Every structure is written in C-alpha cells, then in structure tokens.
CSV table of N, CA and C in Angstrom, one decimal:
chain,number,residue,atom,x,y,z
H,1060,MET,N,-28.2,-2.1,12.9
H,1060,MET,CA,-28.2,-2.6,11.3
H,1060,MET,C,-27.2,-3.1,10.9
H,1061,LYS,N,-25.7,-2.3,11.3
H,1061,LYS,CA,-24.7,-2.9,10.8
H,1061,LYS,C,-24.5,-4.6,11.4
H,1062,ARG,N,-24.9,-4.6,12.5
H,1062,ARG,CA,-24.6,-6.0,13.0
H,1062,ARG,C,-25.3,-6.8,12.1
H,1063,SER,N,-26.6,-6.4,11.8
H,1063,SER,CA,-27.8,-7.6,11.1
H,1063,SER,C,-26.9,-7.9,9.8
H,1064,ARG,N,-26.3,-6.8,9.1
H,1064,ARG,CA,-25.4,-6.9,7.7
H,1064,ARG,C,-24.4,-8.0,8.1
H,1065,GLU,N,-23.5,-7.5,9.3
H,1065,GLU,CA,-22.4,-8.9,9.7
H,1065,GLU,C,-22.9,-10.4,9.6
H,1066,LEU,N,-24.0,-10.2,10.3
H,1066,LEU,CA,-24.5,-11.5,10.5
H,1066,LEU,C,-25.2,-12.3,9.4
H,1067,ALA,N,-25.9,-11.3,8.8
H,1067,ALA,CA,-26.2,-12.0,7.2
H,1067,ALA,C,-25.2,-12.2,6.6
H,1068,ALA,N,-23.7,-11.5,6.3
H,1068,ALA,CA,-22.7,-12.3,5.4
H,1068,ALA,C,-22.3,-13.4,6.1
H,1069,VAL,N,-22.4,-13.5,7.4
H,1069,VAL,CA,-21.5,-14.8,7.8
H,1069,VAL,C,-22.5,-15.6,7.7
H,1070,GLY,N,-23.7,-15.9,7.9
H,1070,GLY,CA,-24.9,-16.7,7.2
H,1070,GLY,C,-24.7,-17.0,5.9
H,1071,ALA,N,-24.3,-16.2,5.1
H,1071,ALA,CA,-24.3,-16.6,3.6
H,1071,ALA,C,-23.0,-17.3,3.2
H,1072,ALA,N,-22.2,-16.9,4.1
H,1072,ALA,CA,-21.0,-17.6,3.9
H,1072,ALA,C,-21.0,-19.2,4.3
H,1073,MET,N,-21.7,-19.2,5.5
H,1073,MET,CA,-22.0,-20.5,6.3
H,1073,MET,C,-22.9,-21.6,4.9
H,1074,VAL,N,-23.8,-20.9,4.4
H,1074,VAL,CA,-24.6,-21.4,3.4
H,1074,VAL,C,-24.0,-22.0,2.3
H,1075,LEU,N,-22.9,-21.2,2.0
H,1075,LEU,CA,-21.8,-21.7,0.7
H,1075,LEU,C,-21.0,-22.8,1.1
H,1076,ALA,N,-20.9,-22.6,2.1
H,1076,ALA,CA,-19.8,-23.6,2.8
H,1076,ALA,C,-20.3,-25.1,2.7
H,1077,THR,N,-21.4,-24.8,3.4
H,1077,THR,CA,-22.3,-26.4,3.8
H,1077,THR,C,-22.5,-26.7,2.5
H,1078,THR,N,-23.2,-26.1,1.3
H,1078,THR,CA,-23.1,-26.7,0.2
H,1078,THR,C,-22.3,-27.3,-0.4
H,1079,LEU,N,-20.9,-26.5,-0.4
H,1079,LEU,CA,-19.8,-27.1,-0.9
H,1079,LEU,C,-19.4,-28.0,-0.3
H,1080,VAL,N,-19.3,-28.4,1.2
H,1080,VAL,CA,-18.9,-29.5,1.9
H,1080,VAL,C,-19.9,-30.8,1.5
H,1081,ALA,N,-20.9,-30.4,1.8
H,1081,ALA,CA,-22.0,-31.4,1.3
H,1081,ALA,C,-22.1,-32.3,-0.1
H,1082,ALA,N,-21.1,-31.7,-1.1
H,1082,ALA,CA,-20.9,-32.2,-2.2
H,1082,ALA,C,-19.9,-33.2,-2.0
H,1083,GLY,N,-19.0,-33.2,-0.8
H,1083,GLY,CA,-18.2,-34.4,-0.8
H,1083,GLY,C,-16.6,-33.9,-0.4
H,1084,PRO,N,-15.9,-34.2,0.4
H,1084,PRO,CA,-14.8,-34.0,0.7
H,1084,PRO,C,-13.9,-34.9,-0.5
H,1085,ALA,N,-12.3,-34.4,-0.3
H,1085,ALA,CA,-11.5,-35.0,-1.3
H,1085,ALA,C,-10.0,-34.7,-0.5
H,1086,SER,N,-9.4,-35.4,-0.7
H,1086,SER,CA,-7.8,-35.1,-0.1
H,1086,SER,C,-6.8,-35.7,-1.1
H,1087,GLY,N,-5.7,-34.9,-1.4
H,1087,GLY,CA,-4.7,-35.4,-2.4
H,1087,GLY,C,-5.0,-34.8,-3.5
H,1088,GLU,N,-4.7,-35.5,-4.5
H,1088,GLU,CA,-4.9,-35.2,-6.1
H,1088,GLU,C,-6.2,-35.9,-6.4
H,1089,GLU,N,-6.9,-35.4,-7.2
H,1089,GLU,CA,-8.0,-36.1,-8.0
H,1089,GLU,C,-7.4,-37.6,-8.7
H,1090,ALA,N,-8.5,-38.7,-8.5
H,1090,ALA,CA,-7.9,-40.0,-9.0
H,1090,ALA,C,-7.0,-39.7,-10.5
H,1091,GLY,N,-5.6,-39.5,-10.4
H,1091,GLY,CA,-4.7,-39.6,-11.2
H,1091,GLY,C,-5.1,-38.5,-12.4
H,1092,LYS,N,-5.8,-37.7,-12.0
H,1092,LYS,CA,-5.8,-36.3,-13.2
H,1092,LYS,C,-4.9,-35.1,-12.8
H,1093,GLY,N,-4.1,-35.3,-12.0
H,1093,GLY,CA,-3.2,-33.9,-11.7
H,1093,GLY,C,-4.0,-32.7,-11.3
H,1094,LYS,N,-5.3,-33.1,-10.9
H,1094,LYS,CA,-6.2,-31.8,-10.8
H,1094,LYS,C,-5.7,-31.6,-9.1
H,1095,PRO,N,-6.0,-30.5,-8.5
H,1095,PRO,CA,-5.6,-30.5,-7.1
H,1095,PRO,C,-7.2,-30.7,-6.4
H,1096,ALA,N,-6.9,-31.3,-5.4
H,1096,ALA,CA,-8.1,-31.9,-4.5
H,1096,ALA,C,-8.6,-31.0,-3.7
H,1097,GLU,N,-7.9,-29.5,-3.4
H,1097,GLU,CA,-8.4,-28.5,-2.3
H,1097,GLU,C,-7.6,-27.4,-2.8
H,1098,PRO,N,-8.3,-26.1,-2.1
H,1098,PRO,CA,-7.9,-24.7,-2.6
H,1098,PRO,C,-6.8,-24.4,-1.8
H,1099,SER,N,-5.7,-23.7,-2.4
H,1099,SER,CA,-4.7,-23.5,-1.6
H,1099,SER,C,-4.0,-22.0,-1.7
H,1100,LEU,N,-3.7,-21.4,-0.9
H,1100,LEU,CA,-3.1,-20.2,-0.9
H,1100,LEU,C,-1.5,-20.3,-0.5
H,1101,VAL,N,-0.4,-20.1,-1.3
H,1101,VAL,CA,1.1,-20.5,-0.4
H,1101,VAL,C,2.0,-19.1,-1.1
H,1102,GLY,N,3.0,-18.9,-0.4
H,1102,GLY,CA,3.8,-17.8,-0.7
H,1102,GLY,C,4.0,-16.8,0.1
H,1103,SER,N,5.1,-15.8,-0.1
H,1103,SER,CA,5.7,-15.0,0.7
H,1103,SER,C,5.9,-14.0,-0.5
H,1104,ALA,N,5.7,-12.6,0.3
H,1104,ALA,CA,6.1,-11.5,-0.9
H,1104,ALA,C,6.3,-10.2,0.1
H,1105,LYS,N,7.3,-9.2,-0.3
H,1105,LYS,CA,7.2,-7.9,0.1
H,1105,LYS,C,6.2,-6.9,-0.6
H,1106,MET,N,5.6,-6.0,0.1
H,1106,MET,CA,4.8,-5.2,-0.7
H,1106,MET,C,5.6,-4.1,-1.2
H,1107,LEU,N,5.4,-3.2,-2.3
H,1107,LEU,CA,5.9,-2.2,-2.9
H,1107,LEU,C,5.4,-0.9,-2.1
H,1108,ARG,N,6.4,-0.4,-1.2
H,1108,ARG,CA,6.3,0.9,-0.7
H,1108,ARG,C,7.2,1.8,-0.9
H,1109,LYS,N,7.1,2.8,-1.7
H,1109,LYS,CA,7.7,3.9,-2.3
H,1109,LYS,C,8.4,4.9,-1.3
H,1110,ASP,N,8.1,4.5,0.3
H,1110,ASP,CA,8.6,5.5,1.3
H,1110,ASP,C,9.8,4.6,2.2
H,1111,GLY,N,9.9,3.6,1.8
H,1111,GLY,CA,10.6,2.7,2.1
H,1111,GLY,C,10.3,1.7,3.3
H,1112,GLN,N,9.0,1.8,3.8
H,1112,GLN,CA,8.5,0.5,4.6
H,1112,GLN,C,8.8,-0.4,4.0
H,1113,ASP,N,9.0,-1.8,5.1
H,1113,ASP,CA,9.1,-3.1,5.0
H,1113,ASP,C,8.1,-3.7,5.2
H,1114,VAL,N,6.9,-4.0,4.2
H,1114,VAL,CA,5.9,-4.8,4.7
H,1114,VAL,C,5.8,-5.9,4.0
H,1115,ARG,N,5.8,-7.1,4.7
H,1115,ARG,CA,5.8,-8.7,4.1
H,1115,ARG,C,4.8,-9.6,4.8
H,1116,PHE,N,4.2,-10.2,3.9
H,1116,PHE,CA,2.8,-11.2,4.0
H,1116,PHE,C,3.4,-12.7,3.7
H,1117,ALA,N,2.9,-13.6,4.3
H,1117,ALA,CA,3.1,-15.0,4.0
H,1117,ALA,C,2.3,-15.7,4.5
H,1118,PHE,N,1.7,-17.0,3.4
H,1118,PHE,CA,0.7,-17.7,3.7
H,1118,PHE,C,0.9,-19.0,3.6
H,1119,ASP,N,0.6,-19.9,4.0
H,1119,ASP,CA,0.4,-21.5,4.0
H,1119,ASP,C,-1.0,-21.9,4.3
H,1120,ALA,N,-1.9,-21.7,3.3
H,1120,ALA,CA,-3.4,-21.8,3.9
H,1120,ALA,C,-3.8,-22.7,2.8
H,1121,HIS,N,-4.5,-23.9,3.3
H,1121,HIS,CA,-4.9,-25.0,2.4
H,1121,HIS,C,-6.6,-25.5,3.0
H,1122,GLY,N,-7.5,-26.0,2.1
H,1122,GLY,CA,-8.7,-26.4,2.4
H,1122,GLY,C,-9.7,-25.6,2.2
H,1123,LEU,N,-10.8,-26.1,1.9
H,1123,LEU,CA,-12.4,-25.2,1.7
H,1123,LEU,C,-12.7,-25.1,3.1
H,1124,PHE,N,-13.3,-23.8,3.4
H,1124,PHE,CA,-14.1,-23.4,4.5
H,1124,PHE,C,-15.4,-24.2,4.7
H,1125,PRO,N,-15.6,-25.0,5.7
H,1125,PRO,CA,-15.2,-24.5,7.2
H,1125,PRO,C,-13.9,-25.3,7.4
H,1126,GLU,N,-13.3,-26.5,6.6
H,1126,GLU,CA,-12.3,-27.1,7.1
H,1126,GLU,C,-10.9,-26.3,6.7
H,1127,SER,N,-10.8,-25.2,6.6
H,1127,SER,CA,-9.6,-24.4,6.0
H,1127,SER,C,-8.8,-24.6,7.3
H,1128,ARG,N,-7.2,-24.4,6.8
H,1128,ARG,CA,-6.4,-24.8,8.1
H,1128,ARG,C,-5.2,-24.0,7.4
H,1129,GLY,N,-4.1,-23.8,8.2
H,1129,GLY,CA,-2.6,-23.3,7.9
H,1129,GLY,C,-2.3,-22.1,8.8
H,1130,THR,N,-1.9,-21.4,8.3
H,1130,THR,CA,-0.7,-20.5,9.0
H,1130,THR,C,-0.6,-18.7,8.1
H,1131,PHE,N,-0.5,-17.5,8.7
H,1131,PHE,CA,0.1,-16.5,8.1
H,1131,PHE,C,0.8,-15.7,9.0
H,1132,ARG,N,1.6,-14.9,8.1
H,1132,ARG,CA,2.4,-14.1,9.1
H,1132,ARG,C,2.6,-12.8,8.4
H,1133,VAL,N,2.5,-11.6,8.9
H,1133,VAL,CA,2.7,-10.2,8.5
H,1133,VAL,C,3.7,-9.5,9.3
H,1134,SER,N,4.4,-8.7,9.0
H,1134,SER,CA,5.4,-7.7,9.7
H,1134,SER,C,5.5,-6.5,8.7
H,1135,HIS,N,5.8,-5.3,9.5
H,1135,HIS,CA,5.8,-4.3,9.1
H,1135,HIS,C,6.8,-3.4,9.8
H,1136,VAL,N,7.8,-3.0,8.9
H,1136,VAL,CA,8.9,-2.3,9.4
H,1136,VAL,C,8.9,-0.5,8.8
H,1137,GLY,N,8.9,0.3,9.5
H,1137,GLY,CA,8.8,1.7,9.1
H,1137,GLY,C,9.9,2.4,9.7
H,1138,ASP,N,10.0,3.9,9.4
H,1138,ASP,CA,10.7,4.5,10.1
H,1138,ASP,C,10.3,5.0,11.7
H,1139,GLY,N,11.4,4.0,12.4
H,1139,GLY,CA,10.9,4.3,14.2
H,1139,GLY,C,9.9,3.3,14.8
H,1140,PHE,N,9.3,2.5,13.7
H,1140,PHE,CA,8.5,1.3,14.2
H,1140,PHE,C,8.8,0.1,13.8
H,1141,SER,N,7.9,-0.8,14.1
H,1141,SER,CA,8.1,-2.2,13.6
H,1141,SER,C,6.8,-3.0,14.5
H,1142,ALA,N,6.0,-3.8,13.9
H,1142,ALA,CA,5.1,-4.6,13.9
H,1142,ALA,C,5.0,-5.9,13.5
H,1143,TYR,N,4.4,-6.9,14.0
H,1143,TYR,CA,4.1,-8.3,13.5
H,1143,TYR,C,3.0,-8.9,14.1
H,1144,PHE,N,2.6,-9.7,13.3
H,1144,PHE,CA,1.6,-10.7,14.0
H,1144,PHE,C,1.6,-12.0,13.0
H,1145,ARG,N,1.4,-13.2,13.7
H,1145,ARG,CA,1.0,-14.3,13.1
H,1145,ARG,C,-0.2,-15.0,13.3
H,1146,GLY,N,-0.7,-15.9,12.7
H,1146,GLY,CA,-1.9,-16.6,13.2
H,1146,GLY,C,-2.3,-17.9,12.4
H,1147,ARG,N,-3.7,-18.4,12.9
H,1147,ARG,CA,-3.8,-19.5,12.2
H,1147,ARG,C,-5.4,-19.1,11.1
H,1148,VAL,N,-5.2,-20.0,10.1
H,1148,VAL,CA,-6.1,-19.4,9.0
H,1148,VAL,C,-7.5,-20.3,9.6
H,1149,ASP,N,-8.6,-19.6,9.7
H,1149,ASP,CA,-9.9,-20.4,9.8
H,1149,ASP,C,-10.8,-20.5,8.7
H,1150,CYS,N,-10.4,-19.4,7.3
H,1150,CYS,CA,-11.3,-19.7,6.2
H,1150,CYS,C,-10.5,-19.3,5.1
H,1151,LEU,N,-10.5,-20.2,4.1
H,1151,LEU,CA,-9.9,-19.9,2.5
H,1151,LEU,C,-10.9,-20.4,1.6
H,1152,VAL,N,-10.9,-19.1,0.6
H,1152,VAL,CA,-12.0,-19.5,-0.6
H,1152,VAL,C,-11.0,-19.1,-1.4
H,1153,VAL,N,-11.2,-19.7,-2.7
H,1153,VAL,CA,-10.2,-19.1,-3.9
H,1153,VAL,C,-11.3,-19.4,-5.1
H,1154,GLY,N,-11.2,-18.4,-5.9
H,1154,GLY,CA,-12.1,-18.2,-7.1
H,1154,GLY,C,-11.5,-17.7,-8.1
H,1155,GLY,N,-10.7,-18.4,-9.0
H,1155,GLY,CA,-10.0,-18.2,-10.3
H,1155,GLY,C,-8.7,-17.8,-9.4
H,1156,PRO,N,-7.9,-16.6,-9.8
H,1156,PRO,CA,-6.7,-16.1,-9.1
H,1156,PRO,C,-7.0,-15.2,-8.2
H,1157,VAL,N,-8.0,-15.3,-7.2
H,1157,VAL,CA,-8.4,-14.3,-6.3
H,1157,VAL,C,-8.7,-15.3,-4.9
H,1158,ALA,N,-7.9,-15.2,-4.2
H,1158,ALA,CA,-8.1,-16.1,-2.7
H,1158,ALA,C,-8.3,-15.0,-1.7
H,1159,VAL,N,-9.3,-15.4,-0.9
H,1159,VAL,CA,-9.7,-14.6,0.7
H,1159,VAL,C,-9.3,-15.5,1.4
H,1160,VAL,N,-8.7,-15.0,2.7
H,1160,VAL,CA,-8.2,-15.8,3.6
H,1160,VAL,C,-8.4,-15.1,5.2
H,1161,THR,N,-8.8,-15.8,5.8
H,1161,THR,CA,-9.1,-15.2,7.1
H,1161,THR,C,-8.6,-16.0,8.5
H,1162,GLY,N,-8.2,-15.4,9.3
H,1162,GLY,CA,-7.4,-15.8,10.3
H,1162,GLY,C,-7.5,-15.4,11.8
H,1163,ILE,N,-7.4,-15.9,12.6
H,1163,ILE,CA,-7.3,-15.4,14.0
H,1163,ILE,C,-5.8,-15.1,14.6
H,1164,VAL,N,-5.5,-13.9,15.0
H,1164,VAL,CA,-4.1,-13.8,15.3
H,1164,VAL,C,-3.8,-14.4,16.7
H,1165,GLU,N,-2.5,-15.2,16.9
H,1165,GLU,CA,-2.3,-15.9,17.7
H,1165,GLU,C,-1.0,-15.2,18.6
H,1166,ASP,N,-0.2,-14.5,17.7
H,1166,ASP,CA,1.1,-13.8,18.5
H,1166,ASP,C,1.3,-12.9,17.6
H,1167,THR,N,1.6,-11.5,18.3
H,1167,THR,CA,1.8,-10.2,17.9
H,1167,THR,C,2.4,-9.3,19.2
H,1168,ASP,N,2.7,-7.9,18.5
H,1168,ASP,CA,3.1,-7.1,19.1
H,1168,ASP,C,2.3,-5.9,19.0
H,1169,VAL,N,1.1,-5.9,18.5
H,1169,VAL,CA,0.4,-4.7,18.2
H,1169,VAL,C,-0.9,-5.1,19.5
H,1170,PRO,N,-0.7,-3.9,20.1
H,1170,PRO,CA,-1.9,-3.9,21.1
H,1170,PRO,C,-3.2,-4.1,20.8
H,1171,GLY,N,-4.0,-5.0,21.1
H,1171,GLY,CA,-5.6,-5.0,20.6
H,1171,GLY,C,-5.7,-5.8,19.6
H,1172,LEU,N,-4.8,-6.6,19.0
H,1172,LEU,CA,-4.8,-7.4,17.9
H,1172,LEU,C,-5.0,-8.8,18.0
H,1173,LYS,N,-4.4,-9.3,19.3
H,1173,LYS,CA,-4.2,-10.4,19.5
H,1173,LYS,C,-5.6,-11.1,19.8
H,1174,ASP,N,-5.9,-12.5,19.4
H,1174,ASP,CA,-7.2,-13.2,19.4
H,1174,ASP,C,-8.6,-12.6,18.3
H,1175,ARG,N,-7.8,-11.5,17.6
H,1175,ARG,CA,-8.8,-11.2,16.5
H,1175,ARG,C,-8.5,-11.4,15.0
H,1176,ARG,N,-9.8,-11.4,14.7
H,1176,ARG,CA,-9.9,-12.2,13.1
H,1176,ARG,C,-9.4,-10.9,12.3
H,1177,VAL,N,-8.5,-11.2,11.3
H,1177,VAL,CA,-8.0,-10.4,10.0
H,1177,VAL,C,-8.1,-11.2,8.9
H,1178,GLY,N,-8.4,-10.2,7.9
H,1178,GLY,CA,-8.9,-10.6,6.6
H,1178,GLY,C,-8.0,-10.3,5.7
H,1179,MET,N,-7.4,-11.2,4.5
H,1179,MET,CA,-6.6,-10.9,3.5
H,1179,MET,C,-7.0,-11.2,2.2
H,1180,THR,N,-7.0,-10.4,1.0
H,1180,THR,CA,-7.5,-10.9,-0.3
H,1180,THR,C,-6.1,-11.1,-1.1
H,1181,VAL,N,-5.9,-11.9,-2.1
H,1181,VAL,CA,-4.6,-12.1,-2.9
H,1181,VAL,C,-5.0,-12.2,-4.0
H,1182,TYR,N,-4.5,-11.4,-5.1
H,1182,TYR,CA,-4.8,-11.5,-6.5
H,1182,TYR,C,-3.4,-12.1,-7.2
H,1183,ASP,N,-3.4,-13.3,-7.6
H,1183,ASP,CA,-2.5,-13.9,-8.2
H,1183,ASP,C,-2.2,-13.8,-9.5
H,1184,ASN,N,-1.5,-12.9,-9.8
H,1184,ASN,CA,-1.3,-12.3,-11.3
H,1184,ASN,C,0.2,-12.3,-12.0
H,1185,GLY,N,0.8,-13.7,-11.5
H,1185,GLY,CA,2.1,-14.0,-12.1
H,1185,GLY,C,2.9,-13.1,-11.1
H,1186,LYS,N,3.8,-12.3,-11.7
H,1186,LYS,CA,4.8,-11.6,-11.1
H,1186,LYS,C,4.4,-10.4,-10.9
H,1187,ARG,N,3.0,-10.0,-11.1
H,1187,ARG,CA,2.4,-8.8,-10.5
H,1187,ARG,C,1.2,-8.9,-9.6
H,1188,ASP,N,1.5,-9.7,-8.5
H,1188,ASP,CA,0.8,-10.0,-7.9
H,1188,ASP,C,-0.1,-8.9,-7.0
H,1189,ARG,N,-1.0,-8.6,-6.3
H,1189,ARG,CA,-1.5,-7.6,-5.5
H,1189,ARG,C,-2.2,-8.5,-4.1
H,1190,LEU,N,-2.4,-7.5,-3.5
H,1190,LEU,CA,-2.9,-7.9,-1.8
H,1190,LEU,C,-3.4,-6.8,-1.3
H,1191,GLY,N,-4.5,-7.2,-0.4
H,1191,GLY,CA,-5.5,-6.3,0.4
H,1191,GLY,C,-5.7,-6.7,1.7
H,1192,TYR,N,-5.8,-6.1,2.9
H,1192,TYR,CA,-6.5,-6.5,4.0
H,1192,TYR,C,-7.3,-5.8,4.8
H,1193,SER,N,-7.7,-6.4,5.7
H,1193,SER,CA,-8.9,-6.0,6.8
H,1193,SER,C,-8.5,-5.9,8.2
H,1194,TRP,N,-8.2,-5.0,9.0
H,1194,TRP,CA,-8.0,-5.1,10.0
H,1194,TRP,C,-7.7,-3.8,10.8
H,1195,GLY,N,-7.4,-3.9,12.2
H,1195,GLY,CA,-6.8,-2.9,12.8
H,1195,GLY,C,-7.3,-2.9,14.3
H,1196,PRO,N,-6.3,-2.3,15.3
H,1196,PRO,CA,-6.3,-2.3,16.8
H,1196,PRO,C,-7.7,-2.0,16.9
H,1197,ASP,N,-8.5,-2.4,17.7
H,1197,ASP,CA,-9.6,-2.3,18.2
H,1197,ASP,C,-10.0,-2.9,19.7
H,1198,PRO,N,-9.7,-2.3,20.7
H,1198,PRO,CA,-9.6,-2.7,22.0
H,1198,PRO,C,-11.0,-3.0,22.3
H,1199,GLU,N,-12.2,-2.4,21.9
H,1199,GLU,CA,-13.2,-2.5,22.4
H,1199,GLU,C,-13.9,-3.8,21.6
H,1200,HIS,N,-13.5,-4.2,20.5
H,1200,HIS,CA,-13.8,-5.3,19.7
H,1200,HIS,C,-15.3,-4.9,19.3
H,1201,GLN,N,-15.3,-3.7,18.5
H,1201,GLN,CA,-16.5,-3.3,17.7
H,1201,GLN,C,-16.3,-3.8,16.2
H,1202,GLN,N,-15.1,-3.8,15.7
H,1202,GLN,CA,-15.0,-4.1,14.2
H,1202,GLN,C,-14.6,-5.1,14.2
H,1203,ILE,N,-15.7,-6.1,13.9
H,1203,ILE,CA,-15.5,-7.3,13.7
H,1203,ILE,C,-15.4,-8.1,12.2
H,1204,VAL,N,-14.2,-8.6,12.0
H,1204,VAL,CA,-13.9,-9.0,10.7
H,1204,VAL,C,-14.9,-10.4,10.6
H,1205,PRO,N,-15.8,-10.8,9.7
H,1205,PRO,CA,-16.4,-11.9,9.3
H,1205,PRO,C,-15.6,-12.9,8.9
H,1206,PRO,N,-15.8,-14.1,9.1
H,1206,PRO,CA,-15.0,-15.1,8.2
H,1206,PRO,C,-15.0,-15.1,6.8
H,1207,CYS,N,-14.1,-15.4,6.0
H,1207,CYS,CA,-13.9,-15.2,4.5
H,1207,CYS,C,-14.3,-13.9,3.9
H,1208,LEU,N,-14.1,-13.0,4.6
H,1208,LEU,CA,-14.2,-11.8,4.2
H,1208,LEU,C,-13.2,-10.8,4.4
H,1209,SER,N,-12.7,-10.0,3.2
H,1209,SER,CA,-11.6,-9.1,3.2
H,1209,SER,C,-11.8,-7.9,2.2
H,1210,SER,N,-10.9,-7.4,2.0
H,1210,SER,CA,-11.0,-6.0,1.1
H,1210,SER,C,-10.5,-6.3,0.0
H,1211,ALA,N,-10.3,-4.9,-1.0
H,1211,ALA,CA,-9.9,-5.2,-2.5
H,1211,ALA,C,-8.3,-5.3,-2.4
H,1212,THR,N,-7.9,-5.6,-3.3
H,1212,THR,CA,-6.6,-5.9,-3.4
H,1212,THR,C,-5.9,-4.6,-3.6
H,1213,PHE,N,-5.5,-4.0,-2.8
H,1213,PHE,CA,-4.9,-2.2,-3.4
H,1213,PHE,C,-3.4,-2.3,-3.1
H,1214,GLU,N,-2.6,-3.3,-2.7
H,1214,GLU,CA,-1.2,-3.1,-2.5
H,1214,GLU,C,-0.7,-3.9,-3.6
H,1215,ARG,N,0.8,-3.5,-4.2
H,1215,ARG,CA,1.4,-4.2,-5.3
H,1215,ARG,C,2.5,-5.0,-4.6
H,1216,VAL,N,2.8,-5.9,-5.0
H,1216,VAL,CA,4.0,-6.9,-4.9
H,1216,VAL,C,5.2,-6.5,-5.2
H,1217,GLU,N,6.2,-6.1,-4.4
H,1217,GLU,CA,7.7,-5.6,-5.2
H,1217,GLU,C,8.5,-6.7,-5.5
H,1218,SER,N,8.3,-8.0,-4.4
H,1218,SER,CA,9.2,-9.3,-4.8
H,1218,SER,C,8.5,-10.1,-4.0
H,1219,GLY,N,8.4,-11.4,-4.5
H,1219,GLY,CA,8.2,-12.5,-3.8
H,1219,GLY,C,6.9,-12.9,-5.1
H,1220,ASP,N,6.3,-14.0,-4.4
H,1220,ASP,CA,5.4,-14.4,-5.1
H,1220,ASP,C,3.8,-15.4,-4.4
H,1221,PHE,N,3.0,-15.1,-4.5
H,1221,PHE,CA,1.8,-16.1,-4.2
H,1221,PHE,C,1.2,-17.0,-5.1
H,1222,LYS,N,0.7,-18.0,-4.8
H,1222,LYS,CA,0.1,-19.0,-5.6
H,1222,LYS,C,-1.0,-19.4,-5.2
H,1223,ALA,N,-2.0,-18.8,-5.6
H,1223,ALA,CA,-3.6,-19.3,-5.2
H,1223,ALA,C,-3.9,-20.3,-6.3
H,1224,VAL,N,-4.5,-21.7,-5.5
H,1224,VAL,CA,-4.9,-22.5,-6.3
H,1224,VAL,C,-6.5,-22.9,-6.3
H,1225,GLU,N,-7.3,-22.6,-7.2
H,1225,GLU,CA,-9.0,-23.3,-7.0
H,1225,GLU,C,-9.2,-24.1,-7.0
H,1226,TRP,N,-10.1,-24.6,-6.3
H,1226,TRP,CA,-10.8,-25.9,-6.2
H,1226,TRP,C,-12.1,-25.9,-5.4
H,1227,PHE,N,-12.9,-26.6,-6.4
H,1227,PHE,CA,-14.4,-26.7,-5.8
H,1227,PHE,C,-14.6,-28.2,-5.5
H,1228,PRO,N,-15.8,-29.0,-4.7
H,1228,PRO,CA,-15.9,-30.2,-4.9
H,1228,PRO,C,-16.6,-30.7,-6.0
H,1229,PRO,N,-16.3,-31.8,-6.5
H,1229,PRO,CA,-17.0,-32.3,-7.5
H,1229,PRO,C,-18.6,-32.5,-7.1
H,1230,GLY,N,-19.5,-32.2,-8.3
H,1230,GLY,CA,-20.8,-31.8,-8.1
H,1230,GLY,C,-21.5,-30.9,-7.3
H,1231,SER,N,-20.4,-29.7,-7.1
H,1231,SER,CA,-21.0,-28.4,-6.4
H,1231,SER,C,-21.6,-27.8,-7.6
H,1232,GLY,N,-21.4,-27.6,-8.8
H,1232,GLY,CA,-21.9,-26.7,-9.7
H,1232,GLY,C,-20.9,-25.5,-9.9
H,1233,LEU,N,-19.7,-25.6,-9.2
H,1233,LEU,CA,-18.9,-24.5,-9.1
H,1233,LEU,C,-17.7,-24.9,-9.7
H,1234,GLY,N,-16.9,-23.8,-10.4
H,1234,GLY,CA,-15.5,-24.2,-10.7
H,1234,GLY,C,-15.2,-24.7,-12.1
C-alpha cells in the first residue's frame, strides 16, 4: 500500500511536469520584461540551533522539473561528530515563497546516504527563512524520497539567506 502511494505521488508529479513543459520552454529573461524565465532557489544559511550545533545548507538550483539542474550542500557539526553531503539537483518546483528541491547525494561521509535522493523545502521569508528536509541513512533503501517531495519547514535560519523565484511557463494557467 505504501509503495502504491509513493508511485501515485511520483506519477502526479510527472503529469504536472509534463503539462508544464508542454506549455513551452524559455531561457534567460522573458522578452525585455525583466521577469524570470525559470524558477530558481539560491543561497546559503546556517540553521538556528540553541544547543550549539552548526547546521548549514546551500543551494544553486534552477529550472522546472523535469529539466531541473544545480547543486546542494549540507553540513552538520555537533558535539563530537560531523557530517556532510553534496549532490546534484533532480527536481525544483517553486510556488510563491516556497521551493521544494530534491537531488541525488553524490559525495558524503554519512554511511548509506550516497546515491540516495533527499528532499528539502525552503520558505523564503526575507530575513526569517525556514527550511525542512526529508532523508536519513537507509542501507536497505526502504525509505525512498520521490522526486519533488519534501517536508514542512520546521527549522529556522539564524544567518544567511535563501532566494526562491517562482516561474511557470506562459500558457500553463499557473502563476
């Protein structure tokens, strides 16, 4: 049953993406209007952790799924441990001030995380950004994060800034 729900979610994302892409691609800025020609999520920030842990995220993500591209980096240093991973973006969807990005981990020191998809959600709220994420070590690959899906934004940014730019193709009926 759980697998059926995962497949349904992936299928719904694919239908949405196909509809949006069919409306027509664009690059650069729209003809002299100064409007973005693709969605993006860029920036870096340190999360607010009252226990002294240093948790940082960085994004350079562009393009509408299924043609999303870019990179992400995550690091986490705490009392007696540290971990990092970085990877390539495979999905970006931005609606208003909220961006959801997923990607495949390509380099990490966390056992069981390499080659896994992770999901991150950013709420771009000026100097009060928030972030959420979906992942965890899973050596048996039972907990699969589908493309374009992540969690609510439960962490607060202490310093830094994320910039989410919404864009949908002309004629898509969205945006």
